Amino acid sequence: MVAPAVEPEERELEAALRPKNLDDFVGQERVRKQLSLVLAASKIRGRSADHVLMSGPPGLGKTTLAMIVAAEMNAPLRISSGPAIQHAGDLAAILSSLTEGEVLFLDEIHRMSRPAEEMLYMAMEDFRVDIIVGKGAGATAIPLELPSFTLVGATTRAGLLPGPLRDRFGFTGHLEFYSVAELELVLRRSAGMLDLKLTSAGFSEIAGRSRGTPRIANRLLRRVRDWALVHGIETIDARSASAALDMYEVDVRGLDRLDRSVLEALVNKFNGGPVGLSTLAIAVGEESETVETVAEPFLVREGLLGRTPRGRIALPAAWEHLGLRMPGNAVA
Ligand code: ATP
């Protein structure tokens, strides 16, 4: 249930819960202050804001911040993504249809094709692109002037961006995982909008299971809301929240079924490892990629799983979390 696939109704709710301005945006103090300065300065200058790069794991608010940049600048927003731009022509079509001051949000910007990326360098710097007409020796470059625009790029992997692209952003904001206290604020705001009543302990219970991620916090809140509705509960306390989330197999540390089965396989079938990723994936009946990209980052961050040159290992906290004693011969 913490997988990225989102139902249409869920998507609508997610959109409704998005903060619309910097004041409503919870946490990320540093990024908020820096961004607010960049926007204020460009408003004073009467020019479109510098290009902004947002980096950080999924669900921490990159898209939300792009929308806020557009709203604060009173500018329209165009949304596209790296994987959707496979040819330079795809990018040229988007850039040439922008209006003066428009904000262009490019999600997963690290996945854009090389030729498009090179076109973007010039567009970001000089608000101009060269459209190549013809092929081979007869090819000519026709310069095309662009309106000034603000590019907001988002990436989960800032390290994958080539230096020349990274350098063309005037400001880079690194989004961090949220503390439990910040997630409680996100949840309070969302509960207000959904007309839900929770006790403080109810909020804490959900926040603690949300993996430092507002998108997950909001999703768990919606599951708890469903549970409370069906059980006729008006005010959701810690016990109700906990019962609801246990039912959805999200445990007290936010591990879901896949996370737990990875740890259980490591511990029960391989005595805590080391074991290769593909063997581990077969043991839990999943694709290697799913284990590597969906479960592992969180388990590593939580200090439950380690990656070694010889394979994955269960760390002492994993045995403890599963209520097991780590045998003396286990590697950790
Ligand atoms: P992805 O990279 O997966 O697209 P993202 O980083 O762009 O994720 P968003 O789509 O901006 O994440 O945020 C996900 C949800 O979390 C939004 O619906 C929004 O309501 C909520 N959210 C994110 N950040 C905050 C915040 N700081 N305060 C309140 N709500 C937030």
mmCIF file of C-alpha atoms and ligand atoms in Angstrom:
data_model
loop_
_atom_site.group_PDB
_atom_site.id
_atom_site.type_symbol
_atom_site.label_atom_id
_atom_site.label_comp_id
_atom_site.label_asym_id
_atom_site.label_seq_id
_atom_site.Cartn_x
_atom_site.Cartn_y
_atom_site.Cartn_z
ATOM 1 C CA MET A 1 0.000 0.000 0.000
ATOM 2 C CA VAL A 2 2.962 2.335 0.145
ATOM 3 C CA ALA A 3 3.762 1.534 -3.494
ATOM 4 C CA PRO A 4 3.732 4.544 -5.836
ATOM 5 C CA ALA A 5 0.648 3.432 -7.871
ATOM 6 C CA VAL A 6 -2.188 5.805 -6.992
ATOM 7 C CA GLU A 7 -5.907 5.387 -7.786
ATOM 8 C CA PRO A 8 -7.633 8.338 -9.546
ATOM 9 C CA GLU A 9 -9.652 9.267 -6.443
ATOM 10 C CA GLU A 10 -6.492 9.070 -4.353
ATOM 11 C CA ARG A 11 -4.727 11.300 -6.861
ATOM 12 C CA GLU A 12 -7.472 13.900 -6.557
ATOM 13 C CA LEU A 13 -7.214 13.799 -2.793
ATOM 14 C CA GLU A 14 -3.446 14.056 -2.980
ATOM 15 C CA ALA A 15 -3.788 17.139 -5.165
ATOM 16 C CA ALA A 16 -6.325 18.673 -2.796
ATOM 17 C CA LEU A 17 -3.969 18.216 0.156
ATOM 18 C CA ARG A 18 -1.038 19.961 -1.511
ATOM 19 C CA PRO A 19 -0.002 23.170 0.230
ATOM 20 C CA LYS A 20 -0.596 26.119 -2.123
ATOM 21 C CA ASN A 21 1.986 28.564 -0.754
ATOM 22 C CA LEU A 22 5.302 28.576 1.097
ATOM 23 C CA ASP A 23 3.623 29.427 4.417
ATOM 24 C CA ASP A 24 1.527 26.261 4.302
ATOM 25 C CA PHE A 25 4.501 24.121 3.317
ATOM 26 C CA VAL A 26 5.613 22.263 6.440
ATOM 27 C CA GLY A 27 9.281 21.690 7.349
ATOM 28 C CA GLN A 28 12.315 21.950 5.041
ATOM 29 C CA GLU A 29 13.138 25.252 6.752
ATOM 30 C CA ARG A 30 16.376 25.836 4.884
ATOM 31 C CA VAL A 31 14.947 25.206 1.411
ATOM 32 C CA ARG A 32 11.890 27.276 2.229
ATOM 33 C CA LYS A 33 13.911 30.282 3.379
ATOM 34 C CA GLN A 34 16.310 30.106 0.428
ATOM 35 C CA LEU A 35 13.535 29.671 -2.100
ATOM 36 C CA SER A 36 11.489 32.455 -0.602
ATOM 37 C CA LEU A 37 14.501 34.789 -0.971
ATOM 38 C CA VAL A 38 15.059 33.777 -4.607
ATOM 39 C CA LEU A 39 11.382 34.456 -5.370
ATOM 40 C CA ALA A 40 11.242 37.756 -3.467
ATOM 41 C CA ALA A 41 14.373 39.036 -5.245
ATOM 42 C CA SER A 42 13.055 38.172 -8.681
ATOM 43 C CA LYS A 43 9.733 39.848 -7.876
ATOM 44 C CA ILE A 44 11.597 43.041 -6.926
ATOM 45 C CA ARG A 45 13.627 42.860 -10.116
ATOM 46 C CA GLY A 46 10.435 42.234 -12.081
ATOM 47 C CA ARG A 47 12.015 39.259 -13.832
ATOM 48 C CA SER A 48 11.308 35.564 -13.929
ATOM 49 C CA ALA A 49 12.991 33.643 -11.105
ATOM 50 C CA ASP A 50 16.304 31.848 -11.471
ATOM 51 C CA HIS A 51 16.121 28.179 -12.447
ATOM 52 C CA VAL A 52 15.599 25.915 -9.450
ATOM 53 C CA LEU A 53 16.675 22.314 -8.922
ATOM 54 C CA MET A 54 14.941 20.193 -6.279
ATOM 55 C CA SER A 55 16.568 16.970 -5.267
ATOM 56 C CA GLY A 56 15.457 14.292 -2.849
ATOM 57 C CA PRO A 57 13.586 11.016 -2.518
ATOM 58 C CA PRO A 58 10.001 10.640 -3.849
ATOM 59 C CA GLY A 59 7.076 12.113 -1.958
ATOM 60 C CA LEU A 60 8.940 14.861 -0.068
ATOM 61 C CA GLY A 61 7.359 17.779 -1.924
ATOM 62 C CA LYS A 62 9.295 18.526 -5.106
ATOM 63 C CA THR A 63 6.196 18.810 -7.310
ATOM 64 C CA THR A 64 4.434 20.773 -4.597
ATOM 65 C CA LEU A 65 7.303 23.269 -4.457
ATOM 66 C CA ALA A 66 7.257 23.677 -8.245
ATOM 67 C CA MET A 67 3.552 24.520 -8.035
ATOM 68 C CA ILE A 68 4.272 26.951 -5.221
ATOM 69 C CA VAL A 69 6.997 28.677 -7.288
ATOM 70 C CA ALA A 70 4.469 29.239 -10.080
ATOM 71 C CA ALA A 71 1.766 30.418 -7.673
ATOM 72 C CA GLU A 72 4.106 32.804 -5.820
ATOM 73 C CA MET A 73 5.337 34.232 -9.141
ATOM 74 C CA ASN A 74 1.756 34.512 -10.390
ATOM 75 C CA ALA A 75 2.861 32.556 -13.434
ATOM 76 C CA PRO A 76 1.337 29.636 -15.311
ATOM 77 C CA LEU A 77 2.904 26.198 -14.805
ATOM 78 C CA ARG A 78 3.771 23.614 -17.445
ATOM 79 C CA ILE A 79 4.526 20.086 -16.280
ATOM 80 C CA SER A 80 6.556 17.469 -18.109
ATOM 81 C CA SER A 81 9.195 14.898 -17.237
ATOM 82 C CA GLY A 82 12.582 13.619 -18.373
ATOM 83 C CA PRO A 83 11.302 10.261 -19.648
ATOM 84 C CA ALA A 84 8.682 12.060 -21.792
ATOM 85 C CA ILE A 85 11.419 14.028 -23.567
ATOM 86 C CA GLN A 86 13.296 11.520 -25.650
ATOM 87 C CA HIS A 87 14.167 13.757 -28.622
ATOM 88 C CA ALA A 88 15.457 17.301 -28.759
ATOM 89 C CA GLY A 89 12.344 18.053 -30.835
ATOM 90 C CA ASP A 90 10.085 17.096 -27.901
ATOM 91 C CA LEU A 91 11.811 19.704 -25.781
ATOM 92 C CA ALA A 92 11.829 22.300 -28.564
ATOM 93 C CA ALA A 93 8.047 21.893 -28.886
ATOM 94 C CA ILE A 94 7.537 22.522 -25.173
ATOM 95 C CA LEU A 95 9.979 25.429 -24.958
ATOM 96 C CA SER A 96 8.649 27.209 -28.020
ATOM 97 C CA SER A 97 5.098 27.142 -26.687
ATOM 98 C CA LEU A 98 5.953 28.667 -23.296
ATOM 99 C CA THR A 99 4.605 32.093 -22.486
ATOM 100 C CA GLU A 100 6.643 34.925 -20.933
ATOM 101 C CA GLY A 101 7.504 34.138 -17.293
ATOM 102 C CA GLU A 102 5.996 30.637 -17.373
ATOM 103 C CA VAL A 103 7.331 28.032 -14.934
ATOM 104 C CA LEU A 104 8.364 24.761 -16.556
ATOM 105 C CA PHE A 105 8.506 21.802 -14.200
ATOM 106 C CA LEU A 106 10.586 18.865 -15.417
ATOM 107 C CA ASP A 107 10.271 15.874 -13.126
ATOM 108 C CA GLU A 108 12.952 13.179 -13.225
ATOM 109 C CA ILE A 109 15.146 15.551 -15.168
ATOM 110 C CA HIS A 110 18.074 13.092 -14.937
ATOM 111 C CA ARG A 111 16.216 10.782 -17.330
ATOM 112 C CA MET A 112 16.132 13.179 -20.278
ATOM 113 C CA SER A 113 17.937 12.147 -23.472
ATOM 114 C CA ARG A 114 21.398 13.560 -24.147
ATOM 115 C CA PRO A 115 20.479 15.710 -27.199
ATOM 116 C CA ALA A 116 17.525 17.217 -25.320
ATOM 117 C CA GLU A 117 19.769 17.918 -22.361
ATOM 118 C CA GLU A 118 22.217 19.798 -24.572
ATOM 119 C CA MET A 119 19.395 21.856 -26.052
ATOM 120 C CA LEU A 120 18.278 22.681 -22.533
ATOM 121 C CA TYR A 121 21.717 24.155 -21.632
ATOM 122 C CA MET A 122 21.327 26.914 -24.191
ATOM 123 C CA ALA A 123 17.662 27.467 -23.427
ATOM 124 C CA MET A 124 18.393 27.905 -19.711
ATOM 125 C CA GLU A 125 21.283 30.270 -20.266
ATOM 126 C CA ASP A 126 20.332 32.356 -23.286
ATOM 127 C CA PHE A 127 16.581 31.692 -23.694
ATOM 128 C CA ARG A 128 17.307 30.516 -27.188
ATOM 129 C CA VAL A 129 17.528 27.171 -28.966
ATOM 130 C CA ASP A 130 18.926 26.108 -32.316
ATOM 131 C CA ILE A 131 16.512 24.052 -34.340
ATOM 132 C CA ILE A 132 18.405 21.770 -36.705
ATOM 133 C CA VAL A 133 16.784 21.461 -40.097
ATOM 134 C CA GLY A 134 17.952 18.867 -42.603
ATOM 135 C CA LYS A 135 20.538 16.142 -42.236
ATOM 136 C CA GLY A 136 24.244 15.595 -42.778
ATOM 137 C CA ALA A 137 26.273 18.228 -44.654
ATOM 138 C CA GLY A 138 23.135 20.179 -45.615
ATOM 139 C CA ALA A 139 21.875 20.549 -42.029
ATOM 140 C CA THR A 140 21.396 24.130 -40.838
ATOM 141 C CA ALA A 141 20.692 25.520 -37.405
ATOM 142 C CA ILE A 142 17.825 27.984 -37.209
ATOM 143 C CA PRO A 143 17.991 30.036 -33.993
ATOM 144 C CA LEU A 144 14.719 30.405 -32.146
ATOM 145 C CA GLU A 145 14.257 33.042 -29.442
ATOM 146 C CA LEU A 146 12.343 31.861 -26.365
ATOM 147 C CA PRO A 147 10.388 33.856 -23.801
ATOM 148 C CA SER A 148 12.153 34.034 -20.442
ATOM 149 C CA PHE A 149 10.982 31.182 -18.237
ATOM 150 C CA THR A 150 11.866 29.529 -14.952
ATOM 151 C CA LEU A 151 12.858 25.901 -15.064
ATOM 152 C CA VAL A 152 12.119 23.872 -11.959
ATOM 153 C CA GLY A 153 13.903 20.552 -12.289
ATOM 154 C CA ALA A 154 13.292 17.662 -9.928
ATOM 155 C CA THR A 155 15.472 14.650 -9.437
ATOM 156 C CA THR A 156 15.722 11.791 -7.001
ATOM 157 C CA ARG A 157 19.374 11.373 -8.037
ATOM 158 C CA ALA A 158 21.201 14.734 -8.093
ATOM 159 C CA GLY A 159 24.455 12.821 -8.514
ATOM 160 C CA LEU A 160 23.300 11.558 -11.910
ATOM 161 C CA LEU A 161 22.930 15.056 -13.361
ATOM 162 C CA PRO A 162 25.816 16.102 -15.579
ATOM 163 C CA GLY A 163 27.837 19.005 -14.139
ATOM 164 C CA PRO A 164 26.986 21.480 -16.944
ATOM 165 C CA LEU A 165 23.263 20.979 -16.292
ATOM 166 C CA ARG A 166 23.604 21.218 -12.506
ATOM 167 C CA ASP A 167 25.642 24.421 -12.842
ATOM 168 C CA ARG A 168 22.927 26.160 -14.823
ATOM 169 C CA PHE A 169 20.500 26.114 -11.922
ATOM 170 C CA GLY A 170 20.704 29.268 -9.843
ATOM 171 C CA PHE A 171 19.520 27.450 -6.747
ATOM 172 C CA THR A 172 19.480 23.822 -5.639
ATOM 173 C CA GLY A 173 17.262 22.691 -2.788
ATOM 174 C CA HIS A 174 17.981 19.336 -1.162
ATOM 175 C CA LEU A 175 14.847 17.983 0.444
ATOM 176 C CA GLU A 176 15.373 15.922 3.591
ATOM 177 C CA PHE A 177 13.149 13.297 5.191
ATOM 178 C CA TYR A 178 10.690 14.860 7.644
ATOM 179 C CA SER A 179 10.805 14.425 11.408
ATOM 180 C CA VAL A 180 7.857 12.789 13.184
ATOM 181 C CA ALA A 181 6.906 16.213 14.613
ATOM 182 C CA GLU A 182 6.824 17.729 11.100
ATOM 183 C CA LEU A 183 4.753 14.841 9.777
ATOM 184 C CA GLU A 184 2.305 15.417 12.619
ATOM 185 C CA LEU A 185 1.896 18.986 11.344
ATOM 186 C CA VAL A 186 1.330 17.711 7.797
ATOM 187 C CA LEU A 187 -1.280 15.289 9.153
ATOM 188 C CA ARG A 188 -3.019 17.940 11.262
ATOM 189 C CA ARG A 189 -3.356 20.147 8.230
ATOM 190 C CA SER A 190 -4.674 17.282 6.085
ATOM 191 C CA ALA A 191 -7.079 16.095 8.798
ATOM 192 C CA GLY A 192 -8.479 19.626 8.980
ATOM 193 C CA MET A 193 -9.088 19.608 5.251
ATOM 194 C CA LEU A 194 -10.689 16.144 5.339
ATOM 195 C CA ASP A 195 -12.794 17.080 8.371
ATOM 196 C CA LEU A 196 -11.311 14.294 10.489
ATOM 197 C CA LYS A 197 -10.908 14.284 14.273
ATOM 198 C CA LEU A 198 -7.794 12.734 15.776
ATOM 199 C CA THR A 199 -6.203 12.907 19.203
ATOM 200 C CA SER A 200 -2.558 14.026 19.481
ATOM 201 C CA ALA A 201 -1.544 10.423 20.111
ATOM 202 C CA GLY A 202 -3.524 9.383 17.020
ATOM 203 C CA PHE A 203 -1.494 11.810 14.903
ATOM 204 C CA SER A 204 1.779 10.580 16.432
ATOM 205 C CA GLU A 205 0.889 6.977 15.749
ATOM 206 C CA ILE A 206 0.405 7.661 12.026
ATOM 207 C CA ALA A 207 3.391 10.020 11.761
ATOM 208 C CA GLY A 208 5.696 7.407 13.292
ATOM 209 C CA ARG A 209 4.769 4.910 10.602
ATOM 210 C CA SER A 210 5.128 7.305 7.661
ATOM 211 C CA ARG A 211 8.800 6.793 6.738
ATOM 212 C CA GLY A 212 9.635 10.476 7.007
ATOM 213 C CA THR A 213 7.497 11.121 3.899
ATOM 214 C CA PRO A 214 4.437 13.427 3.693
ATOM 215 C CA ARG A 215 2.944 11.518 0.760
ATOM 216 C CA ILE A 216 2.962 8.328 2.835
ATOM 217 C CA ALA A 217 1.619 10.181 5.888
ATOM 218 C CA ASN A 218 -1.355 11.451 3.857
ATOM 219 C CA ARG A 219 -1.946 8.027 2.370
ATOM 220 C CA LEU A 220 -1.939 6.325 5.765
ATOM 221 C CA LEU A 221 -4.295 9.009 7.058
ATOM 222 C CA ARG A 222 -6.756 8.151 4.298
ATOM 223 C CA ARG A 223 -6.567 4.440 5.191
ATOM 224 C CA VAL A 224 -7.179 5.259 8.848
ATOM 225 C CA ARG A 225 -10.106 7.449 7.797
ATOM 226 C CA ASP A 226 -11.651 4.490 5.898
ATOM 227 C CA TRP A 227 -11.168 2.222 8.896
ATOM 228 C CA ALA A 228 -12.737 4.744 11.281
ATOM 229 C CA LEU A 229 -15.685 5.263 8.929
ATOM 230 C CA VAL A 230 -16.436 1.549 8.704
ATOM 231 C CA HIS A 231 -16.025 1.076 12.458
ATOM 232 C CA GLY A 232 -18.182 4.103 13.272
ATOM 233 C CA ILE A 233 -15.382 5.878 15.160
ATOM 234 C CA GLU A 234 -15.641 9.664 15.454
ATOM 235 C CA THR A 235 -12.384 10.578 17.143
ATOM 236 C CA ILE A 236 -9.383 8.577 16.101
ATOM 237 C CA ASP A 237 -7.012 7.847 18.965
ATOM 238 C CA ALA A 238 -3.700 5.962 18.987
ATOM 239 C CA ARG A 239 -5.446 2.616 19.453
ATOM 240 C CA SER A 240 -7.729 3.072 16.447
ATOM 241 C CA ALA A 241 -4.881 4.376 14.276
ATOM 242 C CA SER A 242 -2.708 1.478 15.323
ATOM 243 C CA ALA A 243 -5.456 -1.112 14.723
ATOM 244 C CA ALA A 244 -6.169 0.350 11.283
ATOM 245 C CA LEU A 245 -2.529 0.423 10.221
ATOM 246 C CA ASP A 246 -1.870 -3.059 11.611
ATOM 247 C CA MET A 247 -4.717 -4.238 9.427
ATOM 248 C CA TYR A 248 -2.995 -2.709 6.404
ATOM 249 C CA GLU A 249 0.226 -4.415 7.502
ATOM 250 C CA VAL A 250 2.142 -1.196 8.138
ATOM 251 C CA ASP A 251 4.067 -1.802 11.345
ATOM 252 C CA VAL A 252 5.221 0.596 14.073
ATOM 253 C CA ARG A 253 8.399 1.522 12.202
ATOM 254 C CA GLY A 254 6.545 1.951 8.906
ATOM 255 C CA LEU A 255 7.665 -1.348 7.393
ATOM 256 C CA ASP A 256 5.145 -2.910 5.066
ATOM 257 C CA ARG A 257 4.702 -6.512 3.984
ATOM 258 C CA LEU A 258 7.498 -6.435 1.393
ATOM 259 C CA ASP A 259 9.993 -4.844 3.792
ATOM 260 C CA ARG A 260 9.228 -7.420 6.428
ATOM 261 C CA SER A 261 9.364 -10.374 4.077
ATOM 262 C CA VAL A 262 12.805 -9.213 2.875
ATOM 263 C CA LEU A 263 14.052 -9.075 6.474
ATOM 264 C CA GLU A 264 12.377 -12.362 7.387
ATOM 265 C CA ALA A 265 13.905 -14.133 4.381
ATOM 266 C CA LEU A 266 17.348 -12.719 5.220
ATOM 267 C CA VAL A 267 17.105 -13.835 8.805
ATOM 268 C CA ASN A 268 15.200 -17.106 8.529
ATOM 269 C CA LYS A 269 16.469 -18.513 5.244
ATOM 270 C CA PHE A 270 19.999 -17.140 5.098
ATOM 271 C CA ASN A 271 20.908 -16.779 8.763
ATOM 272 C CA GLY A 272 21.167 -13.005 8.271
ATOM 273 C CA GLY A 273 23.257 -13.154 5.050
ATOM 274 C CA PRO A 274 25.325 -12.171 3.217
ATOM 275 C CA VAL A 275 23.115 -13.113 0.301
ATOM 276 C CA GLY A 276 23.017 -11.783 -3.276
ATOM 277 C CA LEU A 277 20.193 -9.463 -4.313
ATOM 278 C CA SER A 278 18.762 -11.809 -6.950
ATOM 279 C CA THR A 279 18.679 -14.786 -4.544
ATOM 280 C CA LEU A 280 17.013 -12.630 -1.920
ATOM 281 C CA ALA A 281 14.457 -11.398 -4.480
ATOM 282 C CA ILE A 282 13.614 -14.979 -5.511
ATOM 283 C CA ALA A 283 13.185 -15.910 -1.853
ATOM 284 C CA VAL A 284 10.509 -13.223 -1.437
ATOM 285 C CA GLY A 285 8.918 -13.839 -4.859
ATOM 286 C CA GLU A 286 9.704 -10.338 -6.210
ATOM 287 C CA GLU A 287 11.758 -8.785 -8.988
ATOM 288 C CA SER A 288 15.295 -7.785 -7.956
ATOM 289 C CA GLU A 289 14.524 -4.223 -9.024
ATOM 290 C CA THR A 290 11.501 -4.022 -6.723
ATOM 291 C CA VAL A 291 13.523 -5.213 -3.757
ATOM 292 C CA GLU A 292 16.366 -2.848 -4.612
ATOM 293 C CA THR A 293 14.360 0.293 -5.302
ATOM 294 C CA VAL A 294 11.230 -0.105 -3.168
ATOM 295 C CA ALA A 295 12.296 -1.927 -0.001
ATOM 296 C CA GLU A 296 16.038 -1.492 0.353
ATOM 297 C CA PRO A 297 16.510 2.296 0.560
ATOM 298 C CA PHE A 298 14.195 2.474 3.550
ATOM 299 C CA LEU A 299 15.629 -0.627 5.251
ATOM 300 C CA VAL A 300 19.178 0.695 4.798
ATOM 301 C CA ARG A 301 18.203 4.123 6.122
ATOM 302 C CA GLU A 302 16.586 2.534 9.150
ATOM 303 C CA GLY A 303 19.779 0.570 9.910
ATOM 304 C CA LEU A 304 17.987 -2.740 9.415
ATOM 305 C CA LEU A 305 19.763 -3.977 6.296
ATOM 306 C CA GLY A 306 23.349 -3.586 5.132
ATOM 307 C CA ARG A 307 24.863 -3.832 1.661
ATOM 308 C CA THR A 308 28.280 -5.457 1.572
ATOM 309 C CA PRO A 309 30.450 -6.535 -1.378
ATOM 310 C CA ARG A 310 29.378 -10.120 -0.617
ATOM 311 C CA GLY A 311 25.659 -9.374 -0.498
ATOM 312 C CA ARG A 312 22.876 -8.133 1.758
ATOM 313 C CA ILE A 313 23.025 -8.656 5.504
ATOM 314 C CA ALA A 314 20.498 -8.233 8.312
ATOM 315 C CA LEU A 315 21.830 -5.764 10.886
ATOM 316 C CA PRO A 316 21.273 -6.330 14.625
ATOM 317 C CA ALA A 317 18.268 -3.952 14.615
ATOM 318 C CA ALA A 318 16.543 -6.224 12.082
ATOM 319 C CA TRP A 319 16.726 -9.249 14.376
ATOM 320 C CA GLU A 320 15.495 -7.098 17.204
ATOM 321 C CA HIS A 321 12.629 -5.683 15.143
ATOM 322 C CA LEU A 322 11.489 -9.194 14.245
ATOM 323 C CA GLY A 323 11.685 -10.178 17.917
ATOM 324 C CA LEU A 324 14.513 -12.658 17.286
ATOM 325 C CA ARG A 325 17.889 -13.209 18.911
ATOM 326 C CA MET A 326 20.840 -12.793 16.636
ATOM 327 C CA PRO A 327 22.841 -16.027 16.602
ATOM 328 C CA GLY A 328 26.560 -15.770 17.395
ATOM 329 C CA ASN A 329 27.591 -16.929 13.910
ATOM 330 C CA ALA A 330 25.535 -14.312 12.020
ATOM 331 C CA VAL A 331 27.446 -11.690 9.999
ATOM 332 C CA ALA A 332 26.605 -8.084 10.897
HETATM 333 P P1 ATP B 1 7.645 12.573 -6.599
HETATM 334 O O1 ATP B 1 9.102 12.828 -6.795
HETATM 335 O O2 ATP B 1 7.315 11.143 -6.269
HETATM 336 O O3 ATP B 1 6.728 13.173 -7.617
HETATM 337 P P2 ATP B 1 7.404 14.795 -4.851
HETATM 338 O O4 ATP B 1 8.670 14.998 -4.071
HETATM 339 O O5 ATP B 1 7.195 15.629 -6.064
HETATM 340 O O6 ATP B 1 7.285 13.293 -5.200
HETATM 341 P P3 ATP B 1 4.895 15.837 -3.971
HETATM 342 O O7 ATP B 1 4.069 15.233 -5.049
HETATM 343 O O8 ATP B 1 5.213 17.265 -4.060
HETATM 344 O O9 ATP B 1 6.216 14.996 -3.817
HETATM 345 O O10 ATP B 1 4.218 15.602 -2.546
HETATM 346 C C1 ATP B 1 3.466 14.459 -2.257
HETATM 347 C C2 ATP B 1 2.310 14.795 -1.355
HETATM 348 O O11 ATP B 1 2.826 15.109 -0.071
HETATM 349 C C3 ATP B 1 1.491 15.994 -1.814
HETATM 350 O O12 ATP B 1 0.169 15.596 -2.021
HETATM 351 C C4 ATP B 1 1.495 16.981 -0.671
HETATM 352 O O13 ATP B 1 0.200 17.168 -0.206
HETATM 353 C C5 ATP B 1 2.265 16.320 0.435
HETATM 354 N N1 ATP B 1 3.363 17.169 0.874
HETATM 355 C C6 ATP B 1 4.633 17.118 0.416
HETATM 356 N N2 ATP B 1 5.396 17.996 1.068
HETATM 357 C C7 ATP B 1 4.605 18.601 1.966
HETATM 358 C C8 ATP B 1 4.834 19.598 2.969
HETATM 359 N N3 ATP B 1 6.049 20.111 3.178
HETATM 360 N N4 ATP B 1 3.795 20.014 3.694
HETATM 361 C C9 ATP B 1 2.578 19.473 3.522
HETATM 362 N N5 ATP B 1 2.303 18.511 2.612
HETATM 363 C C10 ATP B 1 3.295 18.079 1.852
#
